């Protein structure tokens, strides 16, 4: 338990250092304040204690930056389709009423991203690996898992950068140099590795949410197998995905241990025919 | 004329790839599990696989693979098996994809359809500039909960109750 807190603390520090170094903006006093706040007793009890409004504001900044790096695939039908599937899966979670947003972004990389507040993006490279709607549901459900368990938000909260971000954002309409730097760093959070256990947890949540939604629960495992094979293939880069996530084989093995014989009688739909296929 | 040549090259590639996909099945059990006569828990056990046993996957049904193996033929939980090759290499979808690409090429003369689409690395994410226009566009595709329900019903998807899976590692930690 104690060890856990120390590790998380270090992760948070890593983020602070990283953001500071990468953008060279002067956080001086804010960092000292944040560090002080971190020392105050009872602070850790507030984890996860941000309002939905604050969470969404943070998510928007991150999502907007991510889209700055990789814009949406300009196919309105595709974007509506992924929102339909995603919202249905998210409706099976404990946060059905969050304003969930999904999108496919222009990148040949194989990856998917989640930001607080329910902003979820899949790359074109990953989308093209998919074979049916159940697989898409499984991929989105993994990201939904990160959002409902506030995995990224917790990293930000522990770093206390969000306190800072919230304060700055409140004053912001645009143009401010500090804000700009903060926003610029926003997308970086999605490239950060979470605790391995957070990834395994998101995988366990994913198969359950997909099954609750009526899909074949094994869509995500199918995709993980395929991603494992893409590592040596030419279908797109998995470098960032493999940096931020445990290897697919390890994820499959953990998922196998968790599922065991629990889903033996579970059947669901794959909806191959309805799956919206991107032109090659 | 050019398109015909392309098609030939592509067909040759497909034909060359096909035997590899068959010969190199290479799928194997990653843990010990039972082989069942049917894809159900209560079905008759017809054999036992141990980790490392080579299998050939014939079919998939939900969480089950129908396999052929030296220890017998039957159904085994898919999470106990790793595919040896990408499914794209062993199914017809790749051929269809290539054929589609070939006809596309014939018309436009373009060779690579995805030119200009970049990868997405850490450096690019760090340097990313916030884009409010794209964000608004993304938000414009929002599906409401009610809309999603209709979409599900159209696909004959029905919601069902199912508990989250416990963490198997829980309790083992000091
Ligand atoms: Zn993840």
mmCIF file of N, CA and C in Angstrom, chain A residues 140-227:
data_model
loop_
_atom_site.group_PDB
_atom_site.id
_atom_site.type_symbol
_atom_site.label_atom_id
_atom_site.label_comp_id
_atom_site.label_asym_id
_atom_site.label_seq_id
_atom_site.Cartn_x
_atom_site.Cartn_y
_atom_site.Cartn_z
ATOM 1 N N UNK A 140 -12.787 0.260 -28.120
ATOM 2 C CA UNK A 140 -13.337 1.462 -27.479
ATOM 3 C C UNK A 140 -13.590 1.202 -25.993
ATOM 4 N N UNK A 141 -14.019 -0.009 -25.672
ATOM 5 C CA UNK A 141 -14.330 -0.346 -24.281
ATOM 6 C C UNK A 141 -13.076 -0.299 -23.401
ATOM 7 N N UNK A 142 -11.929 -0.654 -23.965
ATOM 8 C CA UNK A 142 -10.671 -0.543 -23.212
ATOM 9 C C UNK A 142 -10.422 0.922 -22.849
ATOM 10 N N UNK A 143 -10.615 1.803 -23.820
ATOM 11 C CA UNK A 143 -10.400 3.229 -23.573
ATOM 12 C C UNK A 143 -11.460 3.778 -22.610
ATOM 13 N N UNK A 144 -12.693 3.306 -22.756
ATOM 14 C CA UNK A 144 -13.765 3.714 -21.834
ATOM 15 C C UNK A 144 -13.366 3.309 -20.410
ATOM 16 N N UNK A 145 -12.744 2.146 -20.289
ATOM 17 C CA UNK A 145 -12.258 1.673 -18.993
ATOM 18 C C UNK A 145 -11.284 2.665 -18.363
ATOM 19 N N UNK A 146 -10.370 3.211 -19.174
ATOM 20 C CA UNK A 146 -9.424 4.209 -18.653
ATOM 21 C C UNK A 146 -10.173 5.439 -18.148
ATOM 22 N N UNK A 147 -11.205 5.842 -18.890
ATOM 23 C CA UNK A 147 -11.944 7.056 -18.514
ATOM 24 C C UNK A 147 -12.735 6.834 -17.223
ATOM 25 N N UNK A 148 -13.471 5.726 -17.141
ATOM 26 C CA UNK A 148 -14.330 5.533 -15.953
ATOM 27 C C UNK A 148 -13.495 5.289 -14.699
ATOM 28 N N UNK A 149 -12.304 4.720 -14.857
ATOM 29 C CA UNK A 149 -11.435 4.553 -13.679
ATOM 30 C C UNK A 149 -10.484 5.739 -13.498
ATOM 31 N N UNK A 150 -10.631 6.750 -14.344
ATOM 32 C CA UNK A 150 -9.870 8.002 -14.260
ATOM 33 C C UNK A 150 -8.369 7.786 -14.200
ATOM 34 N N UNK A 151 -7.883 6.873 -15.007
ATOM 35 C CA UNK A 151 -6.466 6.528 -14.960
ATOM 36 C C UNK A 151 -5.553 7.710 -15.303
ATOM 37 N N UNK A 152 -5.858 8.409 -16.403
ATOM 38 C CA UNK A 152 -5.002 9.538 -16.783
ATOM 39 C C UNK A 152 -5.212 10.720 -15.833
ATOM 40 N N UNK A 153 -6.443 10.909 -15.431
ATOM 41 C CA UNK A 153 -6.755 12.017 -14.533
ATOM 42 C C UNK A 153 -5.980 11.864 -13.232
ATOM 43 N N UNK A 154 -5.848 10.646 -12.765
ATOM 44 C CA UNK A 154 -5.124 10.406 -11.517
ATOM 45 C C UNK A 154 -3.651 10.792 -11.649
ATOM 46 N N UNK A 155 -3.061 10.496 -12.793
ATOM 47 C CA UNK A 155 -1.661 10.890 -13.009
ATOM 48 C C UNK A 155 -1.556 12.411 -12.942
ATOM 49 N N UNK A 156 -2.483 13.079 -13.620
ATOM 50 C CA UNK A 156 -2.464 14.538 -13.626
ATOM 51 C C UNK A 156 -2.706 15.098 -12.234
ATOM 52 N N UNK A 157 -3.633 14.479 -11.536
ATOM 53 C CA UNK A 157 -3.955 14.964 -10.197
ATOM 54 C C UNK A 157 -2.784 14.807 -9.258
ATOM 55 N N UNK A 158 -2.118 13.672 -9.375
ATOM 56 C CA UNK A 158 -0.996 13.447 -8.483
ATOM 57 C C UNK A 158 0.131 14.421 -8.752
ATOM 58 N N UNK A 159 0.229 14.837 -9.987
ATOM 59 C CA UNK A 159 1.282 15.794 -10.313
ATOM 60 C C UNK A 159 0.873 17.199 -9.882
ATOM 61 N N UNK A 160 -0.408 17.361 -9.609
ATOM 62 C CA UNK A 160 -0.965 18.662 -9.201
ATOM 63 C C UNK A 160 -0.920 19.683 -10.327
ATOM 64 N N UNK A 161 -0.578 19.214 -11.488
ATOM 65 C CA UNK A 161 -0.562 20.137 -12.609
ATOM 66 C C UNK A 161 -1.969 20.565 -12.973
ATOM 67 N N UNK A 162 -2.915 19.696 -12.616
ATOM 68 C CA UNK A 162 -4.286 20.001 -12.977
ATOM 69 C C UNK A 162 -4.832 21.164 -12.159
ATOM 70 N N UNK A 163 -4.422 21.213 -10.890
ATOM 71 C CA UNK A 163 -4.813 22.372 -10.074
ATOM 72 C C UNK A 163 -4.384 23.635 -10.793
ATOM 73 N N UNK A 164 -3.152 23.572 -11.198
ATOM 74 C CA UNK A 164 -2.539 24.673 -11.903
ATOM 75 C C UNK A 164 -3.276 24.916 -13.213
ATOM 76 N N UNK A 165 -3.491 23.837 -13.945
ATOM 77 C CA UNK A 165 -4.165 23.940 -15.230
ATOM 78 C C UNK A 165 -5.539 24.552 -15.075
ATOM 79 N N UNK A 166 -6.274 24.071 -14.087
ATOM 80 C CA UNK A 166 -7.617 24.577 -13.853
ATOM 81 C C UNK A 166 -7.603 26.071 -13.589
ATOM 82 N N UNK A 167 -6.666 26.498 -12.758
ATOM 83 C CA UNK A 167 -6.559 27.917 -12.425
ATOM 84 C C UNK A 167 -6.249 28.739 -13.662
ATOM 85 N N UNK A 168 -5.289 28.238 -14.406
ATOM 86 C CA UNK A 168 -4.888 28.983 -15.594
ATOM 87 C C UNK A 168 -6.006 29.001 -16.618
ATOM 88 N N UNK A 169 -6.658 27.861 -16.768
ATOM 89 C CA UNK A 169 -7.699 27.750 -17.783
ATOM 90 C C UNK A 169 -8.873 28.669 -17.483
ATOM 91 N N UNK A 170 -9.125 28.818 -16.192
ATOM 92 C CA UNK A 170 -10.246 29.657 -15.780
ATOM 93 C C UNK A 170 -10.056 31.095 -16.268
ATOM 94 N N UNK A 171 -8.815 31.521 -16.304
ATOM 95 C CA UNK A 171 -8.518 32.900 -16.699
ATOM 96 C C UNK A 171 -8.362 33.045 -18.207
ATOM 97 N N UNK A 172 -8.332 31.911 -18.844
ATOM 98 C CA UNK A 172 -7.887 31.894 -20.233
ATOM 99 C C UNK A 172 -9.008 32.107 -21.250
ATOM 100 N N UNK A 173 -8.729 32.889 -22.248
ATOM 101 C CA UNK A 173 -9.580 32.882 -23.421
ATOM 102 C C UNK A 173 -8.738 32.505 -24.638
ATOM 103 N N UNK A 174 -7.451 32.598 -24.460
ATOM 104 C CA UNK A 174 -6.539 32.230 -25.549
ATOM 105 C C UNK A 174 -5.416 33.229 -25.657
ATOM 106 N N UNK A 175 -4.309 32.772 -26.182
ATOM 107 C CA UNK A 175 -3.218 33.694 -26.459
ATOM 108 C C UNK A 175 -2.143 33.748 -25.386
ATOM 109 N N UNK A 176 -2.527 33.524 -24.141
ATOM 110 C CA UNK A 176 -1.549 33.585 -23.066
ATOM 111 C C UNK A 176 -0.446 32.545 -23.275
ATOM 112 N N UNK A 177 0.769 33.008 -23.074
ATOM 113 C CA UNK A 177 1.927 32.148 -23.353
ATOM 114 C C UNK A 177 1.935 30.891 -22.478
ATOM 115 N N UNK A 178 1.669 31.090 -21.199
ATOM 116 C CA UNK A 178 1.684 29.947 -20.272
ATOM 117 C C UNK A 178 0.616 28.933 -20.645
ATOM 118 N N UNK A 179 -0.552 29.449 -20.957
ATOM 119 C CA UNK A 179 -1.656 28.571 -21.337
ATOM 120 C C UNK A 179 -1.272 27.789 -22.570
ATOM 121 N N UNK A 180 -0.692 28.520 -23.497
ATOM 122 C CA UNK A 180 -0.294 27.911 -24.745
ATOM 123 C C UNK A 180 0.638 26.735 -24.481
ATOM 124 N N UNK A 181 1.573 26.971 -23.602
ATOM 125 C CA UNK A 181 2.516 25.910 -23.269
ATOM 126 C C UNK A 181 1.816 24.743 -22.600
ATOM 127 N N UNK A 182 0.910 25.069 -21.732
ATOM 128 C CA UNK A 182 0.185 24.022 -21.012
ATOM 129 C C UNK A 182 -0.662 23.207 -21.980
ATOM 130 N N UNK A 183 -1.338 23.921 -22.872
ATOM 131 C CA UNK A 183 -2.164 23.235 -23.860
ATOM 132 C C UNK A 183 -1.287 22.405 -24.786
ATOM 133 N N UNK A 184 -0.175 22.997 -25.178
ATOM 134 C CA UNK A 184 0.745 22.286 -26.067
ATOM 135 C C UNK A 184 1.191 20.974 -25.469
ATOM 136 N N UNK A 185 1.310 20.943 -24.186
ATOM 137 C CA UNK A 185 1.771 19.727 -23.519
ATOM 138 C C UNK A 185 0.611 18.776 -23.267
ATOM 139 N N UNK A 186 -0.584 19.238 -23.523
ATOM 140 C CA UNK A 186 -1.764 18.444 -23.195
ATOM 141 C C UNK A 186 -1.778 17.061 -23.801
ATOM 142 N N UNK A 187 -1.428 16.991 -25.085
ATOM 143 C CA UNK A 187 -1.507 15.708 -25.782
ATOM 144 C C UNK A 187 -0.461 14.736 -25.270
ATOM 145 N N UNK A 188 0.549 15.274 -24.619
ATOM 146 C CA UNK A 188 1.630 14.412 -24.174
ATOM 147 C C UNK A 188 1.135 13.366 -23.169
ATOM 148 N N UNK A 189 0.130 13.738 -22.414
ATOM 149 C CA UNK A 189 -0.366 12.812 -21.385
ATOM 150 C C UNK A 189 -0.830 11.489 -21.997
ATOM 151 N N UNK A 190 -1.371 11.540 -23.212
ATOM 152 C CA UNK A 190 -1.850 10.294 -23.825
ATOM 153 C C UNK A 190 -0.692 9.411 -24.280
ATOM 154 N N UNK A 191 0.507 9.973 -24.349
ATOM 155 C CA UNK A 191 1.657 9.166 -24.751
ATOM 156 C C UNK A 191 2.397 8.623 -23.532
ATOM 157 N N UNK A 192 1.848 8.881 -22.357
ATOM 158 C CA UNK A 192 2.503 8.410 -21.135
ATOM 159 C C UNK A 192 2.033 7.004 -20.782
ATOM 160 N N UNK A 193 2.940 6.254 -20.209
ATOM 161 C CA UNK A 193 2.583 4.907 -19.783
ATOM 162 C C UNK A 193 1.828 4.980 -18.477
ATOM 163 N N UNK A 194 0.764 4.228 -18.403
ATOM 164 C CA UNK A 194 0.057 4.079 -17.136
ATOM 165 C C UNK A 194 0.693 2.906 -16.423
ATOM 166 N N UNK A 195 0.330 2.733 -15.186
ATOM 167 C CA UNK A 195 0.694 1.547 -14.454
ATOM 168 C C UNK A 195 0.216 0.325 -15.257
ATOM 169 N N UNK A 196 1.050 -0.719 -15.330
ATOM 170 C CA UNK A 196 0.655 -1.928 -16.061
ATOM 171 C C UNK A 196 -0.706 -2.445 -15.588
ATOM 172 N N UNK A 197 -0.915 -2.364 -14.270
ATOM 173 C CA UNK A 197 -2.170 -2.879 -13.717
ATOM 174 C C UNK A 197 -3.377 -2.096 -14.204
ATOM 175 N N UNK A 198 -3.159 -0.806 -14.504
ATOM 176 C CA UNK A 198 -4.258 -0.007 -15.053
ATOM 177 C C UNK A 198 -4.625 -0.534 -16.439
ATOM 178 N N UNK A 199 -3.625 -0.981 -17.193
ATOM 179 C CA UNK A 199 -3.887 -1.532 -18.530
ATOM 180 C C UNK A 199 -4.624 -2.869 -18.434
ATOM 181 N N UNK A 200 -4.183 -3.712 -17.523
ATOM 182 C CA UNK A 200 -4.867 -5.004 -17.362
ATOM 183 C C UNK A 200 -6.303 -4.778 -16.880
ATOM 184 N N UNK A 201 -6.475 -3.793 -16.015
ATOM 185 C CA UNK A 201 -7.820 -3.472 -15.522
ATOM 186 C C UNK A 201 -8.705 -3.006 -16.684
ATOM 187 N N UNK A 202 -8.155 -2.143 -17.538
ATOM 188 C CA UNK A 202 -8.931 -1.648 -18.687
ATOM 189 C C UNK A 202 -9.307 -2.806 -19.623
ATOM 190 N N UNK A 203 -8.420 -3.786 -19.762
ATOM 191 C CA UNK A 203 -8.736 -4.963 -20.591
ATOM 192 C C UNK A 203 -9.869 -5.779 -19.969
ATOM 193 N N UNK A 204 -9.824 -5.946 -18.653
ATOM 194 C CA UNK A 204 -10.894 -6.716 -17.980
ATOM 195 C C UNK A 204 -12.229 -5.989 -18.104
ATOM 196 N N UNK A 205 -12.189 -4.661 -17.956
ATOM 197 C CA UNK A 205 -13.414 -3.870 -18.103
ATOM 198 C C UNK A 205 -13.938 -3.984 -19.539
ATOM 199 N N UNK A 206 -13.000 -3.955 -20.497
ATOM 200 C CA UNK A 206 -13.385 -3.947 -21.918
ATOM 201 C C UNK A 206 -14.214 -5.167 -22.305
ATOM 202 N N UNK A 207 -13.770 -6.354 -21.918
ATOM 203 C CA UNK A 207 -14.513 -7.546 -22.334
ATOM 204 C C UNK A 207 -15.895 -7.571 -21.682
ATOM 205 N N UNK A 208 -15.985 -7.059 -20.464
ATOM 206 C CA UNK A 208 -17.280 -7.042 -19.768
ATOM 207 C C UNK A 208 -18.224 -6.018 -20.403
ATOM 208 N N UNK A 209 -17.731 -4.814 -20.668
ATOM 209 C CA UNK A 209 -18.592 -3.788 -21.273
ATOM 210 C C UNK A 209 -19.088 -4.228 -22.655
ATOM 211 N N UNK A 210 -18.187 -4.834 -23.438
ATOM 212 C CA UNK A 210 -18.586 -5.304 -24.766
ATOM 213 C C UNK A 210 -19.675 -6.372 -24.637
ATOM 214 N N UNK A 211 -19.489 -7.277 -23.692
ATOM 215 C CA UNK A 211 -20.484 -8.339 -23.481
ATOM 216 C C UNK A 211 -21.804 -7.758 -22.980
ATOM 217 N N UNK A 212 -21.725 -6.801 -22.055
ATOM 218 C CA UNK A 212 -22.956 -6.160 -21.562
ATOM 219 C C UNK A 212 -23.725 -5.508 -22.701
ATOM 220 N N UNK A 213 -22.981 -4.979 -23.674
ATOM 221 C CA UNK A 213 -23.610 -4.290 -24.812
ATOM 222 C C UNK A 213 -24.198 -5.272 -25.818
ATOM 223 N N UNK A 214 -23.996 -6.572 -25.583
ATOM 224 C CA UNK A 214 -24.566 -7.594 -26.470
ATOM 225 C C UNK A 214 -23.595 -8.113 -27.511
ATOM 226 N N UNK A 215 -22.365 -7.590 -27.479
ATOM 227 C CA UNK A 215 -21.366 -8.027 -28.454
ATOM 228 C C UNK A 215 -20.665 -9.298 -27.988
ATOM 229 N N UNK A 216 -20.010 -9.963 -28.942
ATOM 230 C CA UNK A 216 -19.063 -11.022 -28.644
ATOM 231 C C UNK A 216 -17.989 -10.392 -27.752
ATOM 232 N N UNK A 217 -17.776 -10.971 -26.584
ATOM 233 C CA UNK A 217 -16.844 -10.392 -25.623
ATOM 234 C C UNK A 217 -15.394 -10.485 -26.088
ATOM 235 N N UNK A 218 -15.158 -11.312 -27.096
ATOM 236 C CA UNK A 218 -13.779 -11.621 -27.460
ATOM 237 C C UNK A 218 -13.241 -10.783 -28.621
ATOM 238 N N UNK A 219 -13.885 -9.651 -28.871
ATOM 239 C CA UNK A 219 -13.406 -8.749 -29.913
ATOM 240 C C UNK A 219 -12.042 -8.171 -29.578
ATOM 241 N N UNK A 220 -11.884 -7.681 -28.346
ATOM 242 C CA UNK A 220 -10.589 -7.104 -27.966
ATOM 243 C C UNK A 220 -9.463 -8.139 -28.018
ATOM 244 N N UNK A 221 -9.658 -9.342 -27.448
ATOM 245 C CA UNK A 221 -8.595 -10.352 -27.573
ATOM 246 C C UNK A 221 -8.210 -10.643 -29.019
ATOM 247 N N UNK A 222 -9.186 -10.662 -29.922
ATOM 248 C CA UNK A 222 -8.872 -10.875 -31.340
ATOM 249 C C UNK A 222 -7.950 -9.769 -31.855
ATOM 250 N N UNK A 223 -8.296 -8.540 -31.496
ATOM 251 C CA UNK A 223 -7.501 -7.401 -31.961
ATOM 252 C C UNK A 223 -6.093 -7.454 -31.347
ATOM 253 N N UNK A 224 -6.019 -7.841 -30.093
ATOM 254 C CA UNK A 224 -4.705 -7.933 -29.439
ATOM 255 C C UNK A 224 -3.824 -8.961 -30.141
ATOM 256 N N UNK A 225 -4.417 -10.075 -30.541
ATOM 257 C CA UNK A 225 -3.652 -11.080 -31.281
ATOM 258 C C UNK A 225 -3.119 -10.479 -32.577
ATOM 259 N N UNK A 226 -4.014 -9.722 -33.235
ATOM 260 C CA UNK A 226 -3.650 -9.127 -34.520
ATOM 261 C C UNK A 226 -2.551 -8.074 -34.340
ATOM 262 N N UNK A 227 -2.646 -7.294 -33.285
ATOM 263 C CA UNK A 227 -1.623 -6.277 -33.025
ATOM 264 C C UNK A 227 -0.280 -6.947 -32.754
#
